[in-house]
PDB file of C-alpha atoms in Angstrom:
ATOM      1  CA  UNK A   1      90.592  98.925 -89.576  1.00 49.00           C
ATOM      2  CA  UNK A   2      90.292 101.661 -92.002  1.00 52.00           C
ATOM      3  CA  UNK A   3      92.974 103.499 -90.297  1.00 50.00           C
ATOM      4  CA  UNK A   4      95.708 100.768 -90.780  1.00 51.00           C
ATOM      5  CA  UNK A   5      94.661 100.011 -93.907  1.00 53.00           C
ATOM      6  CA  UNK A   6      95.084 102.860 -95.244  1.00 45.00           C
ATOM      7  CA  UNK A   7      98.472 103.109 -93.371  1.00 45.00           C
ATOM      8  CA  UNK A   8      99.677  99.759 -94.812  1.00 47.00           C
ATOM      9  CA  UNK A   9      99.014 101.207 -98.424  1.00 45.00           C
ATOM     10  CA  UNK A  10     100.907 104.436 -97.526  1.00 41.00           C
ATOM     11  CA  UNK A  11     103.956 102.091 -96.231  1.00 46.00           C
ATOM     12  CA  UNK A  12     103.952  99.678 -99.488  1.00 46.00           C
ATOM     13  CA  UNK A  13     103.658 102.995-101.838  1.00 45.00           C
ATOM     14  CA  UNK A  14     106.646 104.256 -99.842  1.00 43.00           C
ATOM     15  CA  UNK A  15     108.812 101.411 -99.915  1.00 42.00           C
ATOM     16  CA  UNK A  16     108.309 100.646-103.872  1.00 41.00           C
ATOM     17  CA  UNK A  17     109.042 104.003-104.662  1.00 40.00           C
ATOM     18  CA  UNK A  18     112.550 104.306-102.606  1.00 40.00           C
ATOM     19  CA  UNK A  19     113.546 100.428-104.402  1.00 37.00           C
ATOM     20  CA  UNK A  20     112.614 102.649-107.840  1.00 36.00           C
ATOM     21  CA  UNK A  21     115.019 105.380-107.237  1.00 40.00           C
ATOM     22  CA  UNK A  22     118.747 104.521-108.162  1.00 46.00           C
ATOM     23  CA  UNK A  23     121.760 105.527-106.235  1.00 69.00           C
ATOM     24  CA  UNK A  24     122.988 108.333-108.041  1.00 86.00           C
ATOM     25  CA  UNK A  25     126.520 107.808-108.922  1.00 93.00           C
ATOM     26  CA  UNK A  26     129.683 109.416-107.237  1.00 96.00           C
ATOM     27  CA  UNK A  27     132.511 110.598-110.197  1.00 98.00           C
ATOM     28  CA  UNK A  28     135.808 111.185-108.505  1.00 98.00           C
ATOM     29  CA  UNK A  29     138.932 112.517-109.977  1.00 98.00           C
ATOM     30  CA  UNK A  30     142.811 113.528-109.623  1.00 98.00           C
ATOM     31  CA  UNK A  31     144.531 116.056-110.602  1.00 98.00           C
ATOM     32  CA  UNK A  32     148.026 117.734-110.176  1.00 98.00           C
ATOM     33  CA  UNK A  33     147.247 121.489-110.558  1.00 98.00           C
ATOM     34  CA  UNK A  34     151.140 121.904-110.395  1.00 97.00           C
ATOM     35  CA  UNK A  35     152.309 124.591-107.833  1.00 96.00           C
ATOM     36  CA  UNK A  36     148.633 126.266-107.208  1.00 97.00           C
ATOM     37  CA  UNK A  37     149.595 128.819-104.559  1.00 96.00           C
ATOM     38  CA  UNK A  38     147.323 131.178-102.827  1.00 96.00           C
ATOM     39  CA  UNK A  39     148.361 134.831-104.475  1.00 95.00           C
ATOM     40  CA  UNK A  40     148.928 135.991-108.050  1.00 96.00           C
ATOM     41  CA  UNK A  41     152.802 135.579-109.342  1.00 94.00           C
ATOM     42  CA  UNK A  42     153.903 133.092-106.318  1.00 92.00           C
ATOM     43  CA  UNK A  43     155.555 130.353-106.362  1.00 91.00           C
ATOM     44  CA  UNK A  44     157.400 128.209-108.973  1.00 93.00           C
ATOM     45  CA  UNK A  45     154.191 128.749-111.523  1.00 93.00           C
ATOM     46  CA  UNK A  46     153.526 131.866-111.009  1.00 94.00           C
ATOM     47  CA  UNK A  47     149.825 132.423-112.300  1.00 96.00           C
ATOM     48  CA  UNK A  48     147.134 135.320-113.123  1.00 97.00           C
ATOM     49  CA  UNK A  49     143.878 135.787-112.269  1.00 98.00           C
ATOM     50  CA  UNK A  50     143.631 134.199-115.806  1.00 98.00           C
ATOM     51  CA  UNK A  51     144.693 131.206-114.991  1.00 98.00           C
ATOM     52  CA  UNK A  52     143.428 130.612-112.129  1.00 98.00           C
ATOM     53  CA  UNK A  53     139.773 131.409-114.083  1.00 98.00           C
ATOM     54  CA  UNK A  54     141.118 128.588-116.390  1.00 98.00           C
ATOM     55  CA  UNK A  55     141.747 125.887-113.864  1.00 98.00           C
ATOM     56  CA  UNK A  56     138.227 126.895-112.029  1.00 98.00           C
ATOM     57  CA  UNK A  57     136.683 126.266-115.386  1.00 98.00           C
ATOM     58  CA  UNK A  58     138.260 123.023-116.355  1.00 98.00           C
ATOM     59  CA  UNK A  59     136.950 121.708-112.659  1.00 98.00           C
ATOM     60  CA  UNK A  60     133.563 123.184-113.104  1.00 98.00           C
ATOM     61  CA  UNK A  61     133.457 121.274-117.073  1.00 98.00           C
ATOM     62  CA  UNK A  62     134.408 118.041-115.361  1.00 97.00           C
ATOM     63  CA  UNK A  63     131.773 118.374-113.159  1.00 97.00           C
ATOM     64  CA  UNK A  64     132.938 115.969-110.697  1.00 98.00           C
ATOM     65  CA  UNK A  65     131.905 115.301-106.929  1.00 98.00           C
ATOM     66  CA  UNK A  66     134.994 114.400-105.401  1.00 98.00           C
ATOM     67  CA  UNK A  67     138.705 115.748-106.666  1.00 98.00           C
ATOM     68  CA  UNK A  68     142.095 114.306-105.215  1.00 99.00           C
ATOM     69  CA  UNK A  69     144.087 117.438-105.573  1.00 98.00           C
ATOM     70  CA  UNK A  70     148.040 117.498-105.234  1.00 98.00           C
ATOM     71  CA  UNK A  71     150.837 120.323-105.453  1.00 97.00           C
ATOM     72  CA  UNK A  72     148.568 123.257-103.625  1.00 98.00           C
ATOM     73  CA  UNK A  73     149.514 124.675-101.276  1.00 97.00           C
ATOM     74  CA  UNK A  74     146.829 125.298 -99.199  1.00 97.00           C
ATOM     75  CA  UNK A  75     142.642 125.332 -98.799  1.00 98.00           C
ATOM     76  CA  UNK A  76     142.962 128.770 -99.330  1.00 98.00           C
ATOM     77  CA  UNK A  77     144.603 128.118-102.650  1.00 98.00           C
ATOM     78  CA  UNK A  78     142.460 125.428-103.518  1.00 98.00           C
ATOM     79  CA  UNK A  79     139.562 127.478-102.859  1.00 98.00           C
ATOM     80  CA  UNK A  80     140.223 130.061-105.512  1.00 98.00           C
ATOM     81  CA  UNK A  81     139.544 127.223-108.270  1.00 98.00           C
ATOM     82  CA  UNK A  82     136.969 125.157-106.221  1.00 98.00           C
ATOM     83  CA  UNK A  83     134.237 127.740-105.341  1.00 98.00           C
ATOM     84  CA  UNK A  84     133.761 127.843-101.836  1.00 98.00           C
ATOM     85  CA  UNK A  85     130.060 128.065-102.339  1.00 98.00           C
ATOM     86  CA  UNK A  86     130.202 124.378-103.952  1.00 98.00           C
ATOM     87  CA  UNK A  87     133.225 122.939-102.501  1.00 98.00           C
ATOM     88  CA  UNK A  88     134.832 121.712 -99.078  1.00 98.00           C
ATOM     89  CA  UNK A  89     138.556 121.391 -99.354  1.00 98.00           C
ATOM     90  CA  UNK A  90     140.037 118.657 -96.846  1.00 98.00           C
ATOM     91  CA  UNK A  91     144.067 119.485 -96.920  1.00 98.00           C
ATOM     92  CA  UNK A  92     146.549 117.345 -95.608  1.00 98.00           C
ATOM     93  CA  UNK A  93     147.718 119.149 -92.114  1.00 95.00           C
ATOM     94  CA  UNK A  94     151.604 118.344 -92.741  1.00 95.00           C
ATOM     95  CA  UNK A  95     153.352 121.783 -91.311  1.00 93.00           C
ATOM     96  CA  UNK A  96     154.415 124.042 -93.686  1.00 90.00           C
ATOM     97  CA  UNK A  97     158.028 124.501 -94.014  1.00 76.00           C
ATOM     98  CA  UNK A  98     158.449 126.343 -96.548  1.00 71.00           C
ATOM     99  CA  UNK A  99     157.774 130.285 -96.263  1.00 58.00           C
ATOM    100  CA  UNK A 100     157.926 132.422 -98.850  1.00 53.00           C
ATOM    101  CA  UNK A 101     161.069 133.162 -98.737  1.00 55.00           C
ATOM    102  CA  UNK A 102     162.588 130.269 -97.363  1.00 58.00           C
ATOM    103  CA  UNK A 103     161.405 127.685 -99.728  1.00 69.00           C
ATOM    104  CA  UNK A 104     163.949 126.060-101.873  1.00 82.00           C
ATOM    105  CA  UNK A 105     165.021 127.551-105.713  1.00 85.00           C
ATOM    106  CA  UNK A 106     162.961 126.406-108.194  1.00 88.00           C
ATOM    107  CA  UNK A 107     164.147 124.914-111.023  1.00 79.00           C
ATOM    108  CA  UNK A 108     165.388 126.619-114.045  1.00 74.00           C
ATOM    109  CA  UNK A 109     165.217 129.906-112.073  1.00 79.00           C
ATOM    110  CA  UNK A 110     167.129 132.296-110.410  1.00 71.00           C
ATOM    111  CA  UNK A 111     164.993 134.255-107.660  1.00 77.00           C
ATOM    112  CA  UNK A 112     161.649 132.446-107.629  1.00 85.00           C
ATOM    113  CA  UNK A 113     161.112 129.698-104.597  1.00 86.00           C
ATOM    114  CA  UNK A 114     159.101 126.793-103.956  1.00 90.00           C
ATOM    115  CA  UNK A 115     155.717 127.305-101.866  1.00 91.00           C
ATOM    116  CA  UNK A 116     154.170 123.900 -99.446  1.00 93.00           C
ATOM    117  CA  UNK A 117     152.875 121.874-101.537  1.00 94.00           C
ATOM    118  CA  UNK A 118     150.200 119.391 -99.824  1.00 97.00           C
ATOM    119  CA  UNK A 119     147.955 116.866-101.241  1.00 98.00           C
ATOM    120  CA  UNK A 120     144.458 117.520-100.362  1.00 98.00           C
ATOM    121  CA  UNK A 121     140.373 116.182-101.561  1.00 99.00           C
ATOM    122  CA  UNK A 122     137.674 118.549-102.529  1.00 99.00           C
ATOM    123  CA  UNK A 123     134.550 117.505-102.103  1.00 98.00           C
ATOM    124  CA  UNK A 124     131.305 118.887-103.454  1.00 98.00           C
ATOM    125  CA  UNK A 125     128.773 119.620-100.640  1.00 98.00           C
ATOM    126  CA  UNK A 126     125.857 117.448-101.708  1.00 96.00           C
ATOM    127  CA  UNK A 127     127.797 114.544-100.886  1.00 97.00           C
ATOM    128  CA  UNK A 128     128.405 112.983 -97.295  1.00 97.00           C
ATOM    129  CA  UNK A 129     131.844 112.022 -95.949  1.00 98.00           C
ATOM    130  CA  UNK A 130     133.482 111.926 -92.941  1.00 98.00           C
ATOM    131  CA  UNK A 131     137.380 113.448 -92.438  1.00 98.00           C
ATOM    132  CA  UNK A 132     139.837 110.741 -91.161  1.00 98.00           C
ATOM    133  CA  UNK A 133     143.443 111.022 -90.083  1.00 98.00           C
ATOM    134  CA  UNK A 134     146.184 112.772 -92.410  1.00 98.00           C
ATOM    135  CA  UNK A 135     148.287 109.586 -93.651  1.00 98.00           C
ATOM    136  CA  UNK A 136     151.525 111.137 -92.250  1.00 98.00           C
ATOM    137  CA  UNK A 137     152.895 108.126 -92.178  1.00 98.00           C
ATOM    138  CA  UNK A 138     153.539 107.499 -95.955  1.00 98.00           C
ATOM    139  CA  UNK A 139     156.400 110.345 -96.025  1.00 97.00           C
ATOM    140  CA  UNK A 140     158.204 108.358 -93.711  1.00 97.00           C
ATOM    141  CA  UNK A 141     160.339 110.803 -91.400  1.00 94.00           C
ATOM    142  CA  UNK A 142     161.554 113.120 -94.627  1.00 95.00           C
ATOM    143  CA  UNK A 143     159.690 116.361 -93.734  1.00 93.00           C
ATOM    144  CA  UNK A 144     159.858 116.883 -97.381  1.00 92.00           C
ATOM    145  CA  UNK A 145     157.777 114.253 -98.433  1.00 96.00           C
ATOM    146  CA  UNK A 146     154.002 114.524 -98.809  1.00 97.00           C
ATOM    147  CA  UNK A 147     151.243 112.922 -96.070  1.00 98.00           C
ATOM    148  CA  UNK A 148     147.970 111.577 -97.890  1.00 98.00           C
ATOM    149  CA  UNK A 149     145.071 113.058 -97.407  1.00 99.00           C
ATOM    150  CA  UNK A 150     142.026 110.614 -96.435  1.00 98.00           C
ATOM    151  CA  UNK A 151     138.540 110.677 -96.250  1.00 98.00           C
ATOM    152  CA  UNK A 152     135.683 108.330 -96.229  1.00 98.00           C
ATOM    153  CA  UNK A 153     133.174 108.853 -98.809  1.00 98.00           C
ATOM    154  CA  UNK A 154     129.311 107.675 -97.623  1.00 96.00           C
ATOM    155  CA  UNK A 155     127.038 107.156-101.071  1.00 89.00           C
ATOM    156  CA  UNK A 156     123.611 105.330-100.980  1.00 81.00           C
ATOM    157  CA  UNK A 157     124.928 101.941-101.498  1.00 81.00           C
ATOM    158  CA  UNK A 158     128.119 102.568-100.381  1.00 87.00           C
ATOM    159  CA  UNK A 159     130.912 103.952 -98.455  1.00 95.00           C
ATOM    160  CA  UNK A 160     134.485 103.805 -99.416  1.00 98.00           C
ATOM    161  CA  UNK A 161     137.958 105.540 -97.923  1.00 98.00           C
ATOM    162  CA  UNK A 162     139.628 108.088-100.457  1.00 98.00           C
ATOM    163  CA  UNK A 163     142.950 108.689-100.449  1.00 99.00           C
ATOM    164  CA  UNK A 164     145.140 111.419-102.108  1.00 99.00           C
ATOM    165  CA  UNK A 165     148.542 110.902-103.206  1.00 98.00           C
ATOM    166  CA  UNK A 166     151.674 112.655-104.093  1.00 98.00           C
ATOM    167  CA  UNK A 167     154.769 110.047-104.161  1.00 98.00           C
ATOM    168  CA  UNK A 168     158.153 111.319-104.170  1.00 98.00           C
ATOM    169  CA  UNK A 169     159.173 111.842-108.018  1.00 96.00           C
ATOM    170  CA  UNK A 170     162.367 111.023-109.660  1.00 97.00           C
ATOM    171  CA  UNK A 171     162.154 107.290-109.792  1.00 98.00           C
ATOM    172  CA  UNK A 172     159.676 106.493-112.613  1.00 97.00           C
ATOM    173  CA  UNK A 173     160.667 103.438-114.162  1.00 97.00           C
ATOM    174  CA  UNK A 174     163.248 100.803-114.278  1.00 96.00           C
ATOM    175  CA  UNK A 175     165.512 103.395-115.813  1.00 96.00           C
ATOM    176  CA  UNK A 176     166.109 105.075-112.676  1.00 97.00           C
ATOM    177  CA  UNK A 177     165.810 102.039-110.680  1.00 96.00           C
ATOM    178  CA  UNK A 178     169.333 101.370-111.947  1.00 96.00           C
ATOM    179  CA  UNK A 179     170.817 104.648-112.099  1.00 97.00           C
ATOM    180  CA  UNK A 180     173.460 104.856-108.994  1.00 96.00           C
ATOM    181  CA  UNK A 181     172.639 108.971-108.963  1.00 97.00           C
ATOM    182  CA  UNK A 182     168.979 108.539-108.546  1.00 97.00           C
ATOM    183  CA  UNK A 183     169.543 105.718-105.628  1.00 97.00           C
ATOM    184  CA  UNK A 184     168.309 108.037-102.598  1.00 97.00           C
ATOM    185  CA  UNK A 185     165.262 109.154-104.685  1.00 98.00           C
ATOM    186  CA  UNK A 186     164.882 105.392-105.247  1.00 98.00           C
ATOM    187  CA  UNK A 187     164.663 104.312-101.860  1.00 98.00           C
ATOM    188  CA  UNK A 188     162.517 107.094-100.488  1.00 98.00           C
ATOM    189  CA  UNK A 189     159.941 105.426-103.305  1.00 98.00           C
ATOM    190  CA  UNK A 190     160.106 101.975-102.448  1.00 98.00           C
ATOM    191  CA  UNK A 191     159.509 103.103 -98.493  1.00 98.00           C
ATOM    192  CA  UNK A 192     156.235 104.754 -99.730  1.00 98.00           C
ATOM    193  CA  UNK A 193     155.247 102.517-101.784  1.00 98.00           C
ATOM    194  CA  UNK A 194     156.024  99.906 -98.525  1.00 98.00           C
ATOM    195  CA  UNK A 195     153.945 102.158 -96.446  1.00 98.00           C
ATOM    196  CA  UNK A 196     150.914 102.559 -99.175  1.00 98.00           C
ATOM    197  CA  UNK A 197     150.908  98.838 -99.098  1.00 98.00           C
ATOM    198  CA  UNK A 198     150.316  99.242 -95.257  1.00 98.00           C
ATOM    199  CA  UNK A 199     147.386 101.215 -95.807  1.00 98.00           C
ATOM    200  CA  UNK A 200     145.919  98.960 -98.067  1.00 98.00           C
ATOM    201  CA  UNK A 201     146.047  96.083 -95.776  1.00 98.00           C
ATOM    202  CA  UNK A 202     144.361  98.168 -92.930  1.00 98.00           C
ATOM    203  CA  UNK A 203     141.696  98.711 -94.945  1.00 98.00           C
ATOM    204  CA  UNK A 204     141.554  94.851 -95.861  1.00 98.00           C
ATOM    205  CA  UNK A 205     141.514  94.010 -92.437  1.00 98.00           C
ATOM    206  CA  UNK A 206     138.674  96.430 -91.764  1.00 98.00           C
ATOM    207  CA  UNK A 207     136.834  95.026 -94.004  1.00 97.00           C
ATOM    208  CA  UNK A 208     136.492  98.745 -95.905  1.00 98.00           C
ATOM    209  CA  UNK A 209     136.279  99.833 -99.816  1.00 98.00           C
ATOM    210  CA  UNK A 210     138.714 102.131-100.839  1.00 98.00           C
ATOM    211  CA  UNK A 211     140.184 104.252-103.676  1.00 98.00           C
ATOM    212  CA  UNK A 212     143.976 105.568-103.780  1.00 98.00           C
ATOM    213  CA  UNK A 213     144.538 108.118-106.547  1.00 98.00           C
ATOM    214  CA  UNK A 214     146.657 111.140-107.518  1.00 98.00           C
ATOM    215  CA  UNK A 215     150.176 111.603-108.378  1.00 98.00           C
ATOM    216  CA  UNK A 216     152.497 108.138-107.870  1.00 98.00           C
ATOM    217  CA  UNK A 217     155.435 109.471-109.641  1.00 98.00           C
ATOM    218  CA  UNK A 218     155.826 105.810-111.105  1.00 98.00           C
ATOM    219  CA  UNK A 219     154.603 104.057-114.289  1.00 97.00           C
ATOM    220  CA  UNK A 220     152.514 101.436-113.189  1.00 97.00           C
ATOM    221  CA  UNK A 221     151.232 100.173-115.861  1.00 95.00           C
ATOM    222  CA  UNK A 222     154.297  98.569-117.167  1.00 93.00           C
ATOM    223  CA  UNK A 223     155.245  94.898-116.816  1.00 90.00           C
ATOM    224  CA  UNK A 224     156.697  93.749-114.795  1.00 94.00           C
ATOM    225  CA  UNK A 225     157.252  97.351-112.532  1.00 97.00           C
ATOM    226  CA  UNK A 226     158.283  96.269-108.572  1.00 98.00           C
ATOM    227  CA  UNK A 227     155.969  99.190-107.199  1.00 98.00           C
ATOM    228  CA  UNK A 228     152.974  97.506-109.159  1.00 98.00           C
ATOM    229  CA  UNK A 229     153.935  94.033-108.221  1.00 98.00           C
ATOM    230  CA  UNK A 230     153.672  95.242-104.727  1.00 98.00           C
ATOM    231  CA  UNK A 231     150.328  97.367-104.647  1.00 98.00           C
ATOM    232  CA  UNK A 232     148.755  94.529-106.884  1.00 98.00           C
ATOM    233  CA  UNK A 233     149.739  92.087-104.963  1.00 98.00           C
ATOM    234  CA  UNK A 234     146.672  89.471-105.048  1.00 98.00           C
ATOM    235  CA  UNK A 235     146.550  89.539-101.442  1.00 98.00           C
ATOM    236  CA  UNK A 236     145.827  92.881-101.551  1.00 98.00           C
ATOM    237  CA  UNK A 237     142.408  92.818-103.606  1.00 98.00           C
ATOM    238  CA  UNK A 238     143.614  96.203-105.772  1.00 98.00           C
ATOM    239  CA  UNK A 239     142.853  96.459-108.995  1.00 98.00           C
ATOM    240  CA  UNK A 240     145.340  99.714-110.952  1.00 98.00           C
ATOM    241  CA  UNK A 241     141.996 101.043-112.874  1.00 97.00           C
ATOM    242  CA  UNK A 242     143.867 103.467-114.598  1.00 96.00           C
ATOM    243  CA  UNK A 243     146.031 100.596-116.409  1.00 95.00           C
ATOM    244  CA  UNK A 244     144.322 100.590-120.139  1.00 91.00           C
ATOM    245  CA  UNK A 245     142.848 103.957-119.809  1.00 91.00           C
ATOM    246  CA  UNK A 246     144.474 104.923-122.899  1.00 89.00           C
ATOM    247  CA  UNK A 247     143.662 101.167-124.910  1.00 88.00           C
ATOM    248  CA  UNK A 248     142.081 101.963-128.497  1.00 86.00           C
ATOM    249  CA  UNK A 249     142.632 105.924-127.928  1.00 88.00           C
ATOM    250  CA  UNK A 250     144.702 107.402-130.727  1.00 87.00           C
ATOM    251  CA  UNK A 251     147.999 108.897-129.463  1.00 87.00           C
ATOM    252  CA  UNK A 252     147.326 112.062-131.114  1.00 84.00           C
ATOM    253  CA  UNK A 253     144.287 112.027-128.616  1.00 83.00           C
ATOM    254  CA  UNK A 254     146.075 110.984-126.048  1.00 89.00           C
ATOM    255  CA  UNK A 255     147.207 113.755-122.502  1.00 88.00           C
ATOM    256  CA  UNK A 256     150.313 113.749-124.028  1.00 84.00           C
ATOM    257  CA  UNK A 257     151.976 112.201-126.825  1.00 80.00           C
ATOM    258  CA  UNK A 258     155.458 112.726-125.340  1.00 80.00           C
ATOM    259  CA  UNK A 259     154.834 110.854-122.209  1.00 84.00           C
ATOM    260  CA  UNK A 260     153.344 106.764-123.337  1.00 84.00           C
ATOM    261  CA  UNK A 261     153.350 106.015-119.640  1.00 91.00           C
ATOM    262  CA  UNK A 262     151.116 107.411-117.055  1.00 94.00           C
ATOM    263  CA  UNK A 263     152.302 108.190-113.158  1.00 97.00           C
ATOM    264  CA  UNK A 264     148.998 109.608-112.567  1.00 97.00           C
ATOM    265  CA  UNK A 265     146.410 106.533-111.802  1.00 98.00           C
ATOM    266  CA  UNK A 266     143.481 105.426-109.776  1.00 98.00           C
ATOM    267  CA  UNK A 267     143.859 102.161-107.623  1.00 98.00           C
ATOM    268  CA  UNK A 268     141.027 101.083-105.848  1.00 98.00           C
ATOM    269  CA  UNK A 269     139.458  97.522-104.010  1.00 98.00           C
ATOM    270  CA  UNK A 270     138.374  94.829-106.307  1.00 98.00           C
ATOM    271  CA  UNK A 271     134.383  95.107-104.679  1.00 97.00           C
ATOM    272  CA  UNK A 272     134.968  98.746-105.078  1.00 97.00           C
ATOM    273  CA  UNK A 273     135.764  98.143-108.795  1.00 97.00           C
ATOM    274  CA  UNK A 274     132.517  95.970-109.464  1.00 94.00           C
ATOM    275  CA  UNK A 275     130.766  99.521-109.037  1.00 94.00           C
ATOM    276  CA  UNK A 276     132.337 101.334-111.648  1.00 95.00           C
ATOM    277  CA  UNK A 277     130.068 102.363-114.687  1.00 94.00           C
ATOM    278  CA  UNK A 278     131.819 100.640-117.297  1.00 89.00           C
ATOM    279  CA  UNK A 279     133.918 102.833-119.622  1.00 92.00           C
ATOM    280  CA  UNK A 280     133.559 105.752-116.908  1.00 96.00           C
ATOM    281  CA  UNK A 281     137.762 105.699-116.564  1.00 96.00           C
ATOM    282  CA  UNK A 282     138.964 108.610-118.459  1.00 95.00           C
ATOM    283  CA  UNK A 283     142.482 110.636-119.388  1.00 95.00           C
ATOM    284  CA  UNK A 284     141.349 114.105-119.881  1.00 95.00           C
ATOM    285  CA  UNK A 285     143.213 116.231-122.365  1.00 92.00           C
ATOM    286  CA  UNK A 286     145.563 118.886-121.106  1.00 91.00           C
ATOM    287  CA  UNK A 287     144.475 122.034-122.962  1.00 92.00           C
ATOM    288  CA  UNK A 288     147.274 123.985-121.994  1.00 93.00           C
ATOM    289  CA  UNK A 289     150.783 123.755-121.061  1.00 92.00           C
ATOM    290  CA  UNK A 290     150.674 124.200-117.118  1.00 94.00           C
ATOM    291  CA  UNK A 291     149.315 122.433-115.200  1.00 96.00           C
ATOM    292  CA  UNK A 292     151.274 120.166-116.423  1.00 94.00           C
ATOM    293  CA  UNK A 293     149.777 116.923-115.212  1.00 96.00           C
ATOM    294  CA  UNK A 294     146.448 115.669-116.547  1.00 95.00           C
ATOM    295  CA  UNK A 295     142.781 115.096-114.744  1.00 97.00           C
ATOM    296  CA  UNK A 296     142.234 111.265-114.492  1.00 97.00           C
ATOM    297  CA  UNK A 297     138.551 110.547-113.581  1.00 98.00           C
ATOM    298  CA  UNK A 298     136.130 107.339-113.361  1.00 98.00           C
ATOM    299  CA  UNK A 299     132.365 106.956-111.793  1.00 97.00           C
ATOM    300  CA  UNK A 300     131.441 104.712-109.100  1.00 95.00           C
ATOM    301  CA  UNK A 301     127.964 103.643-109.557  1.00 90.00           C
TER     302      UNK A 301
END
C-alpha cells in the first residue's frame, strides 16, 4: 500500500511539473546570402575570409533555430557561415549545372561566372525535424529555375512543414506584368506561383501546418498583386506574415529605404499563425552592402 502510494505521489509530482514547463519557442528565418559559394574570390560575389566571418556573425547575432537560406551554392558553402558544430544544412538536391567555368557571365562583368545557386534550410541541432522530398516540381521543367527545399519541423506542441524559396526574379510588380520584354520572365512566375499554390493545398489536404519563406521575387504586399490573390486565396488558409512588417517603422530604419516593397516574406497556415509570439515578425537591417537581400525572421511559440 505504501509502495503505490508512494508511486502515485511520484506520478502526480511528475505530471504537474511537465504541464509547468512551456514549449520553448522555435524562431525561424530567411535570408538571401546572395551568391555564397564554397571558395574565396568565386563566383559573381566574390568574398574573403572577411566576409564570410561577417555573414557567420550576423547568423550567430540572430540566433535563430531554423534559417531558409537561398543563392548558395552548396552545404559546403553554407557550412562555412553556419558552423558545422551547431548546424545541419538540408540543400535542395537539384543537379548542378553550372561548373566553374561553364556557368553563365555575370552581370556587369567581363570574366567572372555564375556558380549553382540552390535554396536550402539550416537547422540548429537541438531541434527535431525530419527531411522530406526536394520540391522539384516548383521550377517547372526550366533546369534553371530553383526546387524548394522542405522539411518538417517537430516542436513540443507542434510540427509544421518548412519550405525554402527562391522564385524566378524579374517580374516584381505590375510594372513588369505589362512590359512585352519581360513576358517570358512573367510566365515562368505565374507557373511557380501556380505550382506553390499546389503545395499549399497538399498540405491542406493533409491536414499539416506549414511555413513558406525566402526569396519570392514579387511584392506581395501590394493591393491588389495576382501572385498574392492567388497564395491568399481564402481557400487556402495562408496568411502573408511578412505584410506590415515594416507598419510604424521609420523608413530611415527601414532594410532599405530605396526598395518600399519587400519580395522577401514569410507565408505560413492560419493555425500556424495563432502560434506566433506577437510582434516576433522582424526586417533586420542590412549592415552592409552585399548580401544584398535582408534577414526576415518571426517566432513560433
Amino acid at each position: 500500500m505504501h509502495t503505490k502510494r508512494f508511486f502515485a505521489l511520484v506520478m502526480s509530482f511528475a505530471i504537474a511539473l511537465a504541464s509547468s514547463v512551456s514549449a520553448e519557442p522555435i524562431h525561424i528565418a530567411a535570408w538571401n546570402v546572395e551568391h555564397l559559394n564554397e571558395d574565396n574570390d568565386a563566383g559573381c560575389i566574390p568574398r574573403s575570409d572577411d566576409d564570410y566571418e561577417y555573414i557567420a556573425g550576423r547568423i550567430a547575432d540572430l540566433n535563430a533555430d531554423v534559417v531558409a537560406i537561398q543563392e548558395v551554392e552548396s552545404a559546403k558553402a553554407a557550412y562555412r557561415v553556419f558552423p558545422e558544430s551547431k548546424w545541419l544544412v538540408v540543400m535542395s538536391d537539384r543537379p548542378n549545372n553550372r561548373g566553374s567555368d561553364s556557368g553563365a557571365i555575370c552581370w556587369g562583368t567581363e570574366d567572372k561566372r555564375l556558380r549553382h545557386q540552390a535554396t536550402g534550410i539550416a537547422i540548429r541541432r537541438d531541434v527535431n525535424f525530419d527531411t522530406n522530398p526536394s520540391y522539384a516540381h516548383l521550377a517547372g521543367d526550366n533546369p534553371n529555375q530553383r526546387w524548394g527545399t522542405d522539411v518538417t519541423i517537430h516542436a513540443s506542441n507542434v510540427s509544421f512543414r518548412v519550405l525554402s524559396v527562391h522564385l524566378a526574379s524579374g517580374c516584381w510588380g505590375a510594372e513588369q506584368d505589362g512590359d512585352s520584354n519581360r513576358s517570358n520572365i512573367c510566365t515562368t512566375l505565374r507557373g511557380q506561383v501556380a505550382r506553390l499554390a499546389e503545395w499549399i493545398e497538399e498540405r491542406n489536404a493533409n491536414s499539416e501546418d506549414f511555413v513558406v519563406l525566402g526569396d519570392f521575387n514579387r511584392r506581395l504586399a501590394i493591393s491588389d498583386d495576382w501572385a498574392a490573390a492567388q497564395l491568399l486565396d481564402p481557400s487556402l488558409n495562408t496568411t502573408l506574415v511578412t505584410s506590415d512588417v515594416r507598419d510604424g517603422v521609420e523608413q530611415a530604419d527601414w532594410c532599405d529605404a530605396r526598395y518600399p516593397d519587400l519580395i522577401d516574406h514569410i507565408l505560413a497556415s492560419n493555425t500556424l499563425v495563432d502560434h506566433l509570439k506577437s510582434d516576433s515578425v522582424i526586417e533586420h537591417p542590412r549592415i552592409r552592402e552585399s548580401p544584398d537581400h535582408c534577414i526576415i525572421s518571426a517566432v513560433i511559440e
